[in-house]
mmCIF file of C-alpha atoms in Angstrom:
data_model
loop_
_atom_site.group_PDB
_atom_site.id
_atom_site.type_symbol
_atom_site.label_atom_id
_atom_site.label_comp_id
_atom_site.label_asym_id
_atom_site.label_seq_id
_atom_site.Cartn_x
_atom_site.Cartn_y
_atom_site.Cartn_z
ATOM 1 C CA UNK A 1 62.266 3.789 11.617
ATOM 2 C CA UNK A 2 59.369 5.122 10.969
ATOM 3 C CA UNK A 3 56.352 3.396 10.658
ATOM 4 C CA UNK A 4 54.195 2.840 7.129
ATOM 5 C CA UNK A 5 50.369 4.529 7.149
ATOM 6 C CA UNK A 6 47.372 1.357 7.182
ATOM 7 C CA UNK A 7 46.152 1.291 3.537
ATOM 8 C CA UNK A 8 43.037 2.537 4.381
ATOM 9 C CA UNK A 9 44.637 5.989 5.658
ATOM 10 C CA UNK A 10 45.852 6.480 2.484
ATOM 11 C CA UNK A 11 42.709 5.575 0.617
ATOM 12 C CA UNK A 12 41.163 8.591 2.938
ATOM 13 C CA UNK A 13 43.395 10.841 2.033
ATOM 14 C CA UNK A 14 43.058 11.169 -1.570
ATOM 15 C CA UNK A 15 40.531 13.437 -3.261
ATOM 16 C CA UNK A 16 37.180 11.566 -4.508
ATOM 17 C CA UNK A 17 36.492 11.628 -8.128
ATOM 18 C CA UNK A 18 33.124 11.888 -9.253
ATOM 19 C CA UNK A 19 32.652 10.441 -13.039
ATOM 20 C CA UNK A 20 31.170 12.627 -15.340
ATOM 21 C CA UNK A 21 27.134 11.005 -15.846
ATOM 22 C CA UNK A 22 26.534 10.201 -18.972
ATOM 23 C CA UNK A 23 23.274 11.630 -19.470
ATOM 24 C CA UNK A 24 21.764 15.248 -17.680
ATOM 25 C CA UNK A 25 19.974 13.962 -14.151
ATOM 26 C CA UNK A 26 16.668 14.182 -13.909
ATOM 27 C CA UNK A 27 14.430 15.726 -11.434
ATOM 28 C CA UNK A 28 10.462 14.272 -10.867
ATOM 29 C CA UNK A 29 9.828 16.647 -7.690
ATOM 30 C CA UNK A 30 7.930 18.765 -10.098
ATOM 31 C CA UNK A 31 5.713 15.425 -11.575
ATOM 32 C CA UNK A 32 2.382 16.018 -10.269
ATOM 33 C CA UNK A 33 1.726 12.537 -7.625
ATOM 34 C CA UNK A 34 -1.353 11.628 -7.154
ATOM 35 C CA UNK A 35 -3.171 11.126 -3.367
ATOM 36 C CA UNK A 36 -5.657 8.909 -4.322
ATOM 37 C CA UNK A 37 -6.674 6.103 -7.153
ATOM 38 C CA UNK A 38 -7.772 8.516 -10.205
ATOM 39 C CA UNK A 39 -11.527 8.378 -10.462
ATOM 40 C CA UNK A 40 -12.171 7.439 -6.764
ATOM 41 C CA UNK A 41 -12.039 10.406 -5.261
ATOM 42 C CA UNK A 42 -15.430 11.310 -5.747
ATOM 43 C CA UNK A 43 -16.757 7.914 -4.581
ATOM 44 C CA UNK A 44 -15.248 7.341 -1.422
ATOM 45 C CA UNK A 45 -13.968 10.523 0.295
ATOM 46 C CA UNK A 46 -14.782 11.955 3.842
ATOM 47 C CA UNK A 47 -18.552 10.317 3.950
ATOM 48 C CA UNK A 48 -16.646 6.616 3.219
ATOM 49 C CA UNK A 49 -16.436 3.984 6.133
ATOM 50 C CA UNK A 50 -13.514 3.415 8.266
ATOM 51 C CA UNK A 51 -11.242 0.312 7.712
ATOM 52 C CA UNK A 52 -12.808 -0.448 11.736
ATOM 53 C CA UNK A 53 -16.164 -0.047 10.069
ATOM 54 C CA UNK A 54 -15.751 -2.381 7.101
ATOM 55 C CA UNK A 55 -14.587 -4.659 9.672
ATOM 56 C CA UNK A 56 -17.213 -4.864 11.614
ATOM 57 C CA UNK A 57 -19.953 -5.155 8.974
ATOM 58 C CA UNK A 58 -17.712 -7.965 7.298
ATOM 59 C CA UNK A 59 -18.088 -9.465 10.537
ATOM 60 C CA UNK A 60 -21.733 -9.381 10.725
ATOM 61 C CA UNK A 61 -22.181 -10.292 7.420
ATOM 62 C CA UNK A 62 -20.246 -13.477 7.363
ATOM 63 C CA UNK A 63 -21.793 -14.180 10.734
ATOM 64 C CA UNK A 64 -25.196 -14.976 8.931
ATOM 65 C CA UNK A 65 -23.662 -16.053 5.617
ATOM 66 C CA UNK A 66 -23.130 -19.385 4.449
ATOM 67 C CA UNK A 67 -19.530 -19.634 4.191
ATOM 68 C CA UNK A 68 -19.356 -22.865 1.798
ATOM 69 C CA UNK A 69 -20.852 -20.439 -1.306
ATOM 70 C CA UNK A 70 -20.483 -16.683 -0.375
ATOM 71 C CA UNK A 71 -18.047 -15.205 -2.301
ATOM 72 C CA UNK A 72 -15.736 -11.514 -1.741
ATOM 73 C CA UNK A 73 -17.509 -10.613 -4.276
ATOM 74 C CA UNK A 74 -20.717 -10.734 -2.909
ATOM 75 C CA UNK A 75 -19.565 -9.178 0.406
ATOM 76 C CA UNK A 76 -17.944 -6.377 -1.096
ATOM 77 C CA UNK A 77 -21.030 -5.646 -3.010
ATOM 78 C CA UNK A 78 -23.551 -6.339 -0.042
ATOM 79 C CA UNK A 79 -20.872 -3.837 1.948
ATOM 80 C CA UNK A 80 -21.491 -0.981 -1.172
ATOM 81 C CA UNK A 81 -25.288 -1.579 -1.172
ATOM 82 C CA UNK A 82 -24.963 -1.252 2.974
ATOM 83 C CA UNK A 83 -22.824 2.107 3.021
ATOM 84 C CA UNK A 84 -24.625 3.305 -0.263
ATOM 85 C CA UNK A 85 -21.094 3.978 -1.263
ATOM 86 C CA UNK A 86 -18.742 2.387 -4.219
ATOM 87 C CA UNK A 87 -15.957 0.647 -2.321
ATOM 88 C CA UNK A 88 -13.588 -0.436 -5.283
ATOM 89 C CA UNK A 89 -11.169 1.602 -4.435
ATOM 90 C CA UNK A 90 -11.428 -0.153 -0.655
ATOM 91 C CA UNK A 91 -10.912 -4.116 -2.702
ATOM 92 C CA UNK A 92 -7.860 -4.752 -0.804
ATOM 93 C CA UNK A 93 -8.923 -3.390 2.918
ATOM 94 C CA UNK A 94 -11.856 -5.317 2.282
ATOM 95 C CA UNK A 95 -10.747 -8.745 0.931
ATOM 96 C CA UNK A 96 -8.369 -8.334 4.141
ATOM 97 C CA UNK A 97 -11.003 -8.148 6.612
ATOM 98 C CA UNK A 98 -12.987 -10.904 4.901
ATOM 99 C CA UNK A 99 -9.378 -12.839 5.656
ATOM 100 C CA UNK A 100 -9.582 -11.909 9.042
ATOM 101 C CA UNK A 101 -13.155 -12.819 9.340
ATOM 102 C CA UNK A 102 -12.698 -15.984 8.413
ATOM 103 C CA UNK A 103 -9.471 -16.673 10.281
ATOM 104 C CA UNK A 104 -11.634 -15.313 13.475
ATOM 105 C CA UNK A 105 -13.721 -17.683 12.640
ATOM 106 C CA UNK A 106 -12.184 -21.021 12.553
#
């Protein structure tokens, strides 16, 4: 007697049928991406601080701050008056080394 194939080996066996898509695919390699946020580049580009930089100026600056009414705000602006350079495009790096500040800190 001969024995019967495991149902899988039979699954493997048969062809693979693609369905017909019901719409054409679509290809976005040739959709320009940008690098950078659009109208930063100019503001913070090769003459910008480092993320080690902002960190250590955060550091000073909450150092001699009064941390029950400085805001991010302030720092971040304090930082673009310090590096004569607008950091919006750097919010997040910086609000993160504020965090980290702080968290040093306590």
């Amino acid at each position: 007697m001969m024995p019967l194939p495991h149902p899988m080996q039979q699954q493997l066996e048969t062809p693979l049928v693609h369905p017909t898509p019901s719409r054409p695919t679509t290809n976005y390699l040739d959709f320009p991406i940008p690098t950078s946020s659009i109208g930063h580049e100019e503001d913070v580009g090769a003459s910008g601080p480092s993320d080690a930089e902002l960190g250590i100026a955060v550091q000073s600056m909450l150092n001699n701050a009064d941390l029950n009414s400085v805001t991010k705000r302030e720092v971040r602006h304090q930082l673009e008056e310090h590096f004569g350079v607008n950091l919006s495009a750097r919010k997040g790096t910086i609000n993160a080394a504020i965090d980290r500040a702080l968290l040093n800190q306590s």
